[in-house]
Amino acid sequence: QMCIRDRERVAKGDYQTVGSGRKARRTKANVVQTLHLAGDVTGDDVASAKRWRREYDLARFGYFEALPPSERRQVEQEEALRHDAVSWLIFRGRASAHLREVADAMGACSYLTLHRMLVQELSLAAMAPIFYPGVSPSQASHRVAGRCALVLQQLTEFYERRRKAKSACTSVRDVVQ
């Protein structure tokens, strides 16, 4: 049985209904999914957010399993699965350097928003008083949603620019050889 306080908390906007029928349940809302369902961000933006979070987990905590199978195969080929301490730290260091590239490209405010959204997993309602303290809660949540959508679009653009630069370097290397 749920106590009254828990029922009230679950009824708030920070939660979403998952499943249907008898298996329907209320879970804490994920900002990225909320924005995607509202049509504020695209599937590419969702994929970029997941990719950034995997890189964050890899750099900060060393979770190799956090990589999707396609990237894991590429890493296995690159690193030949040398699991000694030095090579693993170098691999994590690359992920950490990449996080720094993202932070430098996006700027401190956007990166902080990204961190609060994906790492701290704050809801729109929880971020609203942090970013807009003197504004009404509904208007602040609306502004935070726009801010989060913009940050996710910036992240997607960063990955797209990086992919294009990498493919340009590869094609120049092919021409030189």
PDB file of N, CA and C in Angstrom, residues 39-107:
ATOM      1  N   GLY A  39       7.436  16.487 -28.795  1.00  0.00           N
ATOM      2  CA  GLY A  39       7.845  16.907 -30.134  1.00  0.00           C
ATOM      3  C   GLY A  39       8.858  18.040 -30.120  1.00  0.00           C
ATOM      4  N   ASP A  40       9.436  18.345 -28.964  1.00  0.00           N
ATOM      5  CA  ASP A  40      10.412  19.433 -28.860  1.00  0.00           C
ATOM      6  C   ASP A  40      11.800  19.022 -29.327  1.00  0.00           C
ATOM      7  N   VAL A  41      12.112  17.733 -29.254  1.00  0.00           N
ATOM      8  CA  VAL A  41      13.407  17.233 -29.725  1.00  0.00           C
ATOM      9  C   VAL A  41      13.176  16.040 -30.643  1.00  0.00           C
ATOM     10  N   THR A  42      14.173  15.747 -31.468  1.00  0.00           N
ATOM     11  CA  THR A  42      14.075  14.650 -32.433  1.00  0.00           C
ATOM     12  C   THR A  42      14.697  13.375 -31.868  1.00  0.00           C
ATOM     13  N   GLY A  43      14.569  12.315 -32.616  1.00  0.00           N
ATOM     14  CA  GLY A  43      15.204  11.055 -32.240  1.00  0.00           C
ATOM     15  C   GLY A  43      16.720  11.175 -32.214  1.00  0.00           C
ATOM     16  N   ASP A  44      17.274  12.005 -33.109  1.00  0.00           N
ATOM     17  CA  ASP A  44      18.725  12.241 -33.101  1.00  0.00           C
ATOM     18  C   ASP A  44      19.165  12.893 -31.800  1.00  0.00           C
ATOM     19  N   ASP A  45      18.350  13.796 -31.285  1.00  0.00           N
ATOM     20  CA  ASP A  45      18.670  14.458 -30.022  1.00  0.00           C
ATOM     21  C   ASP A  45      18.647  13.458 -28.860  1.00  0.00           C
ATOM     22  N   VAL A  46      17.682  12.547 -28.890  1.00  0.00           N
ATOM     23  CA  VAL A  46      17.599  11.504 -27.858  1.00  0.00           C
ATOM     24  C   VAL A  46      18.829  10.605 -27.933  1.00  0.00           C
ATOM     25  N   ALA A  47      19.215  10.223 -29.160  1.00  0.00           N
ATOM     26  CA  ALA A  47      20.396   9.374 -29.343  1.00  0.00           C
ATOM     27  C   ALA A  47      21.661  10.088 -28.871  1.00  0.00           C
ATOM     28  N   SER A  48      21.761  11.384 -29.138  1.00  0.00           N
ATOM     29  CA  SER A  48      22.921  12.157 -28.683  1.00  0.00           C
ATOM     30  C   SER A  48      22.990  12.192 -27.161  1.00  0.00           C
ATOM     31  N   ALA A  49      21.847  12.360 -26.523  1.00  0.00           N
ATOM     32  CA  ALA A  49      21.813  12.377 -25.057  1.00  0.00           C
ATOM     33  C   ALA A  49      22.266  11.030 -24.486  1.00  0.00           C
ATOM     34  N   LYS A  50      21.801   9.947 -25.084  1.00  0.00           N
ATOM     35  CA  LYS A  50      22.213   8.615 -24.619  1.00  0.00           C
ATOM     36  C   LYS A  50      23.703   8.401 -24.834  1.00  0.00           C
ATOM     37  N   ARG A  51      24.194   8.840 -25.992  1.00  0.00           N
ATOM     38  CA  ARG A  51      25.622   8.691 -26.288  1.00  0.00           C
ATOM     39  C   ARG A  51      26.454   9.468 -25.284  1.00  0.00           C
ATOM     40  N   TRP A  52      26.069  10.726 -24.997  1.00  0.00           N
ATOM     41  CA  TRP A  52      26.817  11.528 -24.049  1.00  0.00           C
ATOM     42  C   TRP A  52      26.827  10.877 -22.673  1.00  0.00           C
ATOM     43  N   ARG A  53      25.688  10.348 -22.252  1.00  0.00           N
ATOM     44  CA  ARG A  53      25.608   9.708 -20.929  1.00  0.00           C
ATOM     45  C   ARG A  53      26.489   8.463 -20.865  1.00  0.00           C
ATOM     46  N   ARG A  54      26.521   7.686 -21.954  1.00  0.00           N
ATOM     47  CA  ARG A  54      27.410   6.513 -21.972  1.00  0.00           C
ATOM     48  C   ARG A  54      28.870   6.948 -21.849  1.00  0.00           C
ATOM     49  N   GLU A  55      29.247   8.003 -22.571  1.00  0.00           N
ATOM     50  CA  GLU A  55      30.624   8.492 -22.487  1.00  0.00           C
ATOM     51  C   GLU A  55      30.935   9.034 -21.099  1.00  0.00           C
ATOM     52  N   TYR A  56      29.965   9.681 -20.488  1.00  0.00           N
ATOM     53  CA  TYR A  56      30.142  10.189 -19.130  1.00  0.00           C
ATOM     54  C   TYR A  56      30.378   9.028 -18.160  1.00  0.00           C
ATOM     55  N   ASP A  57      29.539   8.001 -18.253  1.00  0.00           N
ATOM     56  CA  ASP A  57      29.694   6.848 -17.370  1.00  0.00           C
ATOM     57  C   ASP A  57      31.038   6.161 -17.585  1.00  0.00           C
ATOM     58  N   LEU A  58      31.451   6.059 -18.840  1.00  0.00           N
ATOM     59  CA  LEU A  58      32.728   5.437 -19.149  1.00  0.00           C
ATOM     60  C   LEU A  58      33.878   6.257 -18.570  1.00  0.00           C
ATOM     61  N   ALA A  59      33.852   7.571 -18.776  1.00  0.00           N
ATOM     62  CA  ALA A  59      34.933   8.426 -18.295  1.00  0.00           C
ATOM     63  C   ALA A  59      34.979   8.503 -16.775  1.00  0.00           C
ATOM     64  N   ARG A  60      33.828   8.671 -16.139  1.00  0.00           N
ATOM     65  CA  ARG A  60      33.798   8.890 -14.696  1.00  0.00           C
ATOM     66  C   ARG A  60      33.839   7.608 -13.875  1.00  0.00           C
ATOM     67  N   PHE A  61      33.173   6.566 -14.359  1.00  0.00           N
ATOM     68  CA  PHE A  61      33.022   5.358 -13.551  1.00  0.00           C
ATOM     69  C   PHE A  61      33.685   4.123 -14.146  1.00  0.00           C
ATOM     70  N   GLY A  62      34.075   4.175 -15.432  1.00  0.00           N
ATOM     71  CA  GLY A  62      34.748   3.045 -16.059  1.00  0.00           C
ATOM     72  C   GLY A  62      33.834   1.923 -16.488  1.00  0.00           C
ATOM     73  N   TYR A  63      32.579   2.226 -16.797  1.00  0.00           N
ATOM     74  CA  TYR A  63      31.646   1.193 -17.237  1.00  0.00           C
ATOM     75  C   TYR A  63      31.866   0.907 -18.710  1.00  0.00           C
ATOM     76  N   PHE A  64      32.527  -0.166 -19.027  1.00  0.00           N
ATOM     77  CA  PHE A  64      32.697  -0.549 -20.426  1.00  0.00           C
ATOM     78  C   PHE A  64      31.380  -1.068 -20.985  1.00  0.00           C
ATOM     79  N   GLU A  65      30.569  -1.700 -20.154  1.00  0.00           N
ATOM     80  CA  GLU A  65      29.280  -2.238 -20.585  1.00  0.00           C
ATOM     81  C   GLU A  65      28.308  -1.139 -21.001  1.00  0.00           C
ATOM     82  N   ALA A  66      28.613   0.104 -20.643  1.00  0.00           N
ATOM     83  CA  ALA A  66      27.716   1.197 -20.988  1.00  0.00           C
ATOM     84  C   ALA A  66      27.730   1.481 -22.492  1.00  0.00           C
ATOM     85  N   LEU A  67      28.748   0.987 -23.182  1.00  0.00           N
ATOM     86  CA  LEU A  67      28.803   1.215 -24.630  1.00  0.00           C
ATOM     87  C   LEU A  67      27.817   0.306 -25.352  1.00  0.00           C
ATOM     88  N   PRO A  68      27.199   0.806 -26.430  1.00  0.00           N
ATOM     89  CA  PRO A  68      26.326  -0.073 -27.215  1.00  0.00           C
ATOM     90  C   PRO A  68      27.172  -1.114 -27.951  1.00  0.00           C
ATOM     91  N   PRO A  69      26.592  -2.235 -28.371  1.00  0.00           N
ATOM     92  CA  PRO A  69      27.363  -3.312 -29.007  1.00  0.00           C
ATOM     93  C   PRO A  69      28.197  -2.857 -30.208  1.00  0.00           C
ATOM     94  N   SER A  70      27.668  -1.958 -31.041  1.00  0.00           N
ATOM     95  CA  SER A  70      28.436  -1.526 -32.215  1.00  0.00           C
ATOM     96  C   SER A  70      29.716  -0.797 -31.806  1.00  0.00           C
ATOM     97  N   GLU A  71      29.625   0.094 -30.827  1.00  0.00           N
ATOM     98  CA  GLU A  71      30.812   0.803 -30.355  1.00  0.00           C
ATOM     99  C   GLU A  71      31.743  -0.126 -29.591  1.00  0.00           C
ATOM    100  N   ARG A  72      31.184  -1.099 -28.885  1.00  0.00           N
ATOM    101  CA  ARG A  72      31.998  -2.041 -28.130  1.00  0.00           C
ATOM    102  C   ARG A  72      32.874  -2.855 -29.082  1.00  0.00           C
ATOM    103  N   ARG A  73      32.306  -3.284 -30.228  1.00  0.00           N
ATOM    104  CA  ARG A  73      33.091  -4.036 -31.210  1.00  0.00           C
ATOM    105  C   ARG A  73      34.236  -3.184 -31.748  1.00  0.00           C
ATOM    106  N   GLN A  74      33.963  -1.907 -32.033  1.00  0.00           N
ATOM    107  CA  GLN A  74      34.996  -1.003 -32.543  1.00  0.00           C
ATOM    108  C   GLN A  74      36.110  -0.842 -31.514  1.00  0.00           C
ATOM    109  N   VAL A  75      35.738  -0.687 -30.259  1.00  0.00           N
ATOM    110  CA  VAL A  75      36.730  -0.533 -29.200  1.00  0.00           C
ATOM    111  C   VAL A  75      37.544  -1.807 -29.047  1.00  0.00           C
ATOM    112  N   GLU A  76      36.884  -2.966 -29.141  1.00  0.00           N
ATOM    113  CA  GLU A  76      37.597  -4.227 -29.033  1.00  0.00           C
ATOM    114  C   GLU A  76      38.648  -4.351 -30.133  1.00  0.00           C
ATOM    115  N   GLN A  77      38.317  -3.896 -31.341  1.00  0.00           N
ATOM    116  CA  GLN A  77      39.274  -3.950 -32.435  1.00  0.00           C
ATOM    117  C   GLN A  77      40.404  -2.948 -32.217  1.00  0.00           C
ATOM    118  N   GLU A  78      40.061  -1.727 -31.776  1.00  0.00           N
ATOM    119  CA  GLU A  78      41.073  -0.693 -31.549  1.00  0.00           C
ATOM    120  C   GLU A  78      42.031  -1.066 -30.426  1.00  0.00           C
ATOM    121  N   GLU A  79      41.490  -1.461 -29.333  1.00  0.00           N
ATOM    122  CA  GLU A  79      42.297  -1.680 -28.137  1.00  0.00           C
ATOM    123  C   GLU A  79      42.762  -3.130 -27.985  1.00  0.00           C
ATOM    124  N   ALA A  80      42.257  -4.017 -28.846  1.00  0.00           N
ATOM    125  CA  ALA A  80      42.578  -5.447 -28.772  1.00  0.00           C
ATOM    126  C   ALA A  80      42.326  -5.995 -27.367  1.00  0.00           C
ATOM    127  N   LEU A  81      41.387  -5.364 -26.667  1.00  0.00           N
ATOM    128  CA  LEU A  81      40.969  -5.760 -25.321  1.00  0.00           C
ATOM    129  C   LEU A  81      42.135  -5.950 -24.353  1.00  0.00           C
ATOM    130  N   ARG A  82      43.068  -5.032 -24.404  1.00  0.00           N
ATOM    131  CA  ARG A  82      44.150  -5.064 -23.421  1.00  0.00           C
ATOM    132  C   ARG A  82      43.575  -4.528 -22.118  1.00  0.00           C
ATOM    133  N   HIS A  83      43.387  -5.400 -21.185  1.00  0.00           N
ATOM    134  CA  HIS A  83      42.763  -4.984 -19.934  1.00  0.00           C
ATOM    135  C   HIS A  83      43.775  -4.721 -18.828  1.00  0.00           C
ATOM    136  N   ASP A  84      44.972  -4.302 -19.214  1.00  0.00           N
ATOM    137  CA  ASP A  84      45.883  -3.919 -18.148  1.00  0.00           C
ATOM    138  C   ASP A  84      45.486  -2.521 -17.664  1.00  0.00           C
ATOM    139  N   ALA A  85      45.966  -2.160 -16.519  1.00  0.00           N
ATOM    140  CA  ALA A  85      45.526  -0.918 -15.877  1.00  0.00           C
ATOM    141  C   ALA A  85      45.870   0.318 -16.703  1.00  0.00           C
ATOM    142  N   VAL A  86      47.023   0.328 -17.338  1.00  0.00           N
ATOM    143  CA  VAL A  86      47.457   1.506 -18.077  1.00  0.00           C
ATOM    144  C   VAL A  86      46.594   1.748 -19.307  1.00  0.00           C
ATOM    145  N   SER A  87      46.372   0.703 -20.108  1.00  0.00           N
ATOM    146  CA  SER A  87      45.575   0.893 -21.330  1.00  0.00           C
ATOM    147  C   SER A  87      44.129   1.259 -20.988  1.00  0.00           C
ATOM    148  N   TRP A  88      43.621   0.694 -19.913  1.00  0.00           N
ATOM    149  CA  TRP A  88      42.250   1.027 -19.526  1.00  0.00           C
ATOM    150  C   TRP A  88      42.145   2.489 -19.094  1.00  0.00           C
ATOM    151  N   LEU A  89      43.130   2.989 -18.373  1.00  0.00           N
ATOM    152  CA  LEU A  89      43.134   4.396 -17.972  1.00  0.00           C
ATOM    153  C   LEU A  89      43.281   5.316 -19.184  1.00  0.00           C
ATOM    154  N   ILE A  90      44.051   4.909 -20.179  1.00  0.00           N
ATOM    155  CA  ILE A  90      44.177   5.703 -21.399  1.00  0.00           C
ATOM    156  C   ILE A  90      42.829   5.760 -22.112  1.00  0.00           C
ATOM    157  N   PHE A  91      42.155   4.629 -22.182  1.00  0.00           N
ATOM    158  CA  PHE A  91      40.845   4.565 -22.826  1.00  0.00           C
ATOM    159  C   PHE A  91      39.840   5.467 -22.109  1.00  0.00           C
ATOM    160  N   ARG A  92      39.822   5.399 -20.787  1.00  0.00           N
ATOM    161  CA  ARG A  92      38.933   6.277 -20.016  1.00  0.00           C
ATOM    162  C   ARG A  92      39.344   7.733 -20.162  1.00  0.00           C
ATOM    163  N   GLY A  93      40.637   7.987 -20.264  1.00  0.00           N
ATOM    164  CA  GLY A  93      41.131   9.341 -20.453  1.00  0.00           C
ATOM    165  C   GLY A  93      40.652   9.943 -21.767  1.00  0.00           C
ATOM    166  N   ARG A  94      40.591   9.117 -22.820  1.00  0.00           N
ATOM    167  CA  ARG A  94      40.064   9.597 -24.098  1.00  0.00           C
ATOM    168  C   ARG A  94      38.607  10.023 -23.951  1.00  0.00           C
ATOM    169  N   ALA A  95      37.830   9.224 -23.235  1.00  0.00           N
ATOM    170  CA  ALA A  95      36.420   9.568 -23.020  1.00  0.00           C
ATOM    171  C   ALA A  95      36.312  10.850 -22.204  1.00  0.00           C
ATOM    172  N   SER A  96      37.176  11.015 -21.220  1.00  0.00           N
ATOM    173  CA  SER A  96      37.165  12.226 -20.401  1.00  0.00           C
ATOM    174  C   SER A  96      37.558  13.447 -21.228  1.00  0.00           C
ATOM    175  N   ALA A  97      38.538  13.301 -22.108  1.00  0.00           N
ATOM    176  CA  ALA A  97      38.944  14.401 -22.989  1.00  0.00           C
ATOM    177  C   ALA A  97      37.802  14.776 -23.922  1.00  0.00           C
ATOM    178  N   HIS A  98      37.058  13.774 -24.355  1.00  0.00           N
ATOM    179  CA  HIS A  98      35.920  14.055 -25.223  1.00  0.00           C
ATOM    180  C   HIS A  98      34.846  14.837 -24.480  1.00  0.00           C
ATOM    181  N   LEU A  99      34.614  14.509 -23.221  1.00  0.00           N
ATOM    182  CA  LEU A  99      33.663  15.280 -22.414  1.00  0.00           C
ATOM    183  C   LEU A  99      34.112  16.738 -22.297  1.00  0.00           C
ATOM    184  N   ARG A 100      35.406  16.955 -22.175  1.00  0.00           N
ATOM    185  CA  ARG A 100      35.939  18.314 -22.105  1.00  0.00           C
ATOM    186  C   ARG A 100      35.701  19.039 -23.426  1.00  0.00           C
ATOM    187  N   GLU A 101      35.846  18.334 -24.562  1.00  0.00           N
ATOM    188  CA  GLU A 101      35.567  18.933 -25.869  1.00  0.00           C
ATOM    189  C   GLU A 101      34.108  19.386 -25.948  1.00  0.00           C
ATOM    190  N   VAL A 102      33.215  18.542 -25.478  1.00  0.00           N
ATOM    191  CA  VAL A 102      31.790  18.885 -25.488  1.00  0.00           C
ATOM    192  C   VAL A 102      31.553  20.114 -24.620  1.00  0.00           C
ATOM    193  N   ALA A 103      32.130  20.139 -23.429  1.00  0.00           N
ATOM    194  CA  ALA A 103      31.948  21.278 -22.516  1.00  0.00           C
ATOM    195  C   ALA A 103      32.487  22.562 -23.127  1.00  0.00           C
ATOM    196  N   ASP A 104      33.648  22.491 -23.760  1.00  0.00           N
ATOM    197  CA  ASP A 104      34.233  23.679 -24.382  1.00  0.00           C
ATOM    198  C   ASP A 104      33.382  24.166 -25.549  1.00  0.00           C
ATOM    199  N   ALA A 105      32.855  23.248 -26.327  1.00  0.00           N
ATOM    200  CA  ALA A 105      32.052  23.619 -27.495  1.00  0.00           C
ATOM    201  C   ALA A 105      30.700  24.204 -27.098  1.00  0.00           C
ATOM    202  N   MET A 106      30.106  23.683 -26.033  1.00  0.00           N
ATOM    203  CA  MET A 106      28.762  24.105 -25.645  1.00  0.00           C
ATOM    204  C   MET A 106      28.751  25.322 -24.734  1.00  0.00           C
ATOM    205  N   GLY A 107      29.779  25.499 -23.956  1.00  0.00           N
ATOM    206  CA  GLY A 107      29.800  26.576 -22.978  1.00  0.00           C
ATOM    207  C   GLY A 107      29.351  26.071 -21.618  1.00  0.00           C
TER     208      GLY A 107
END
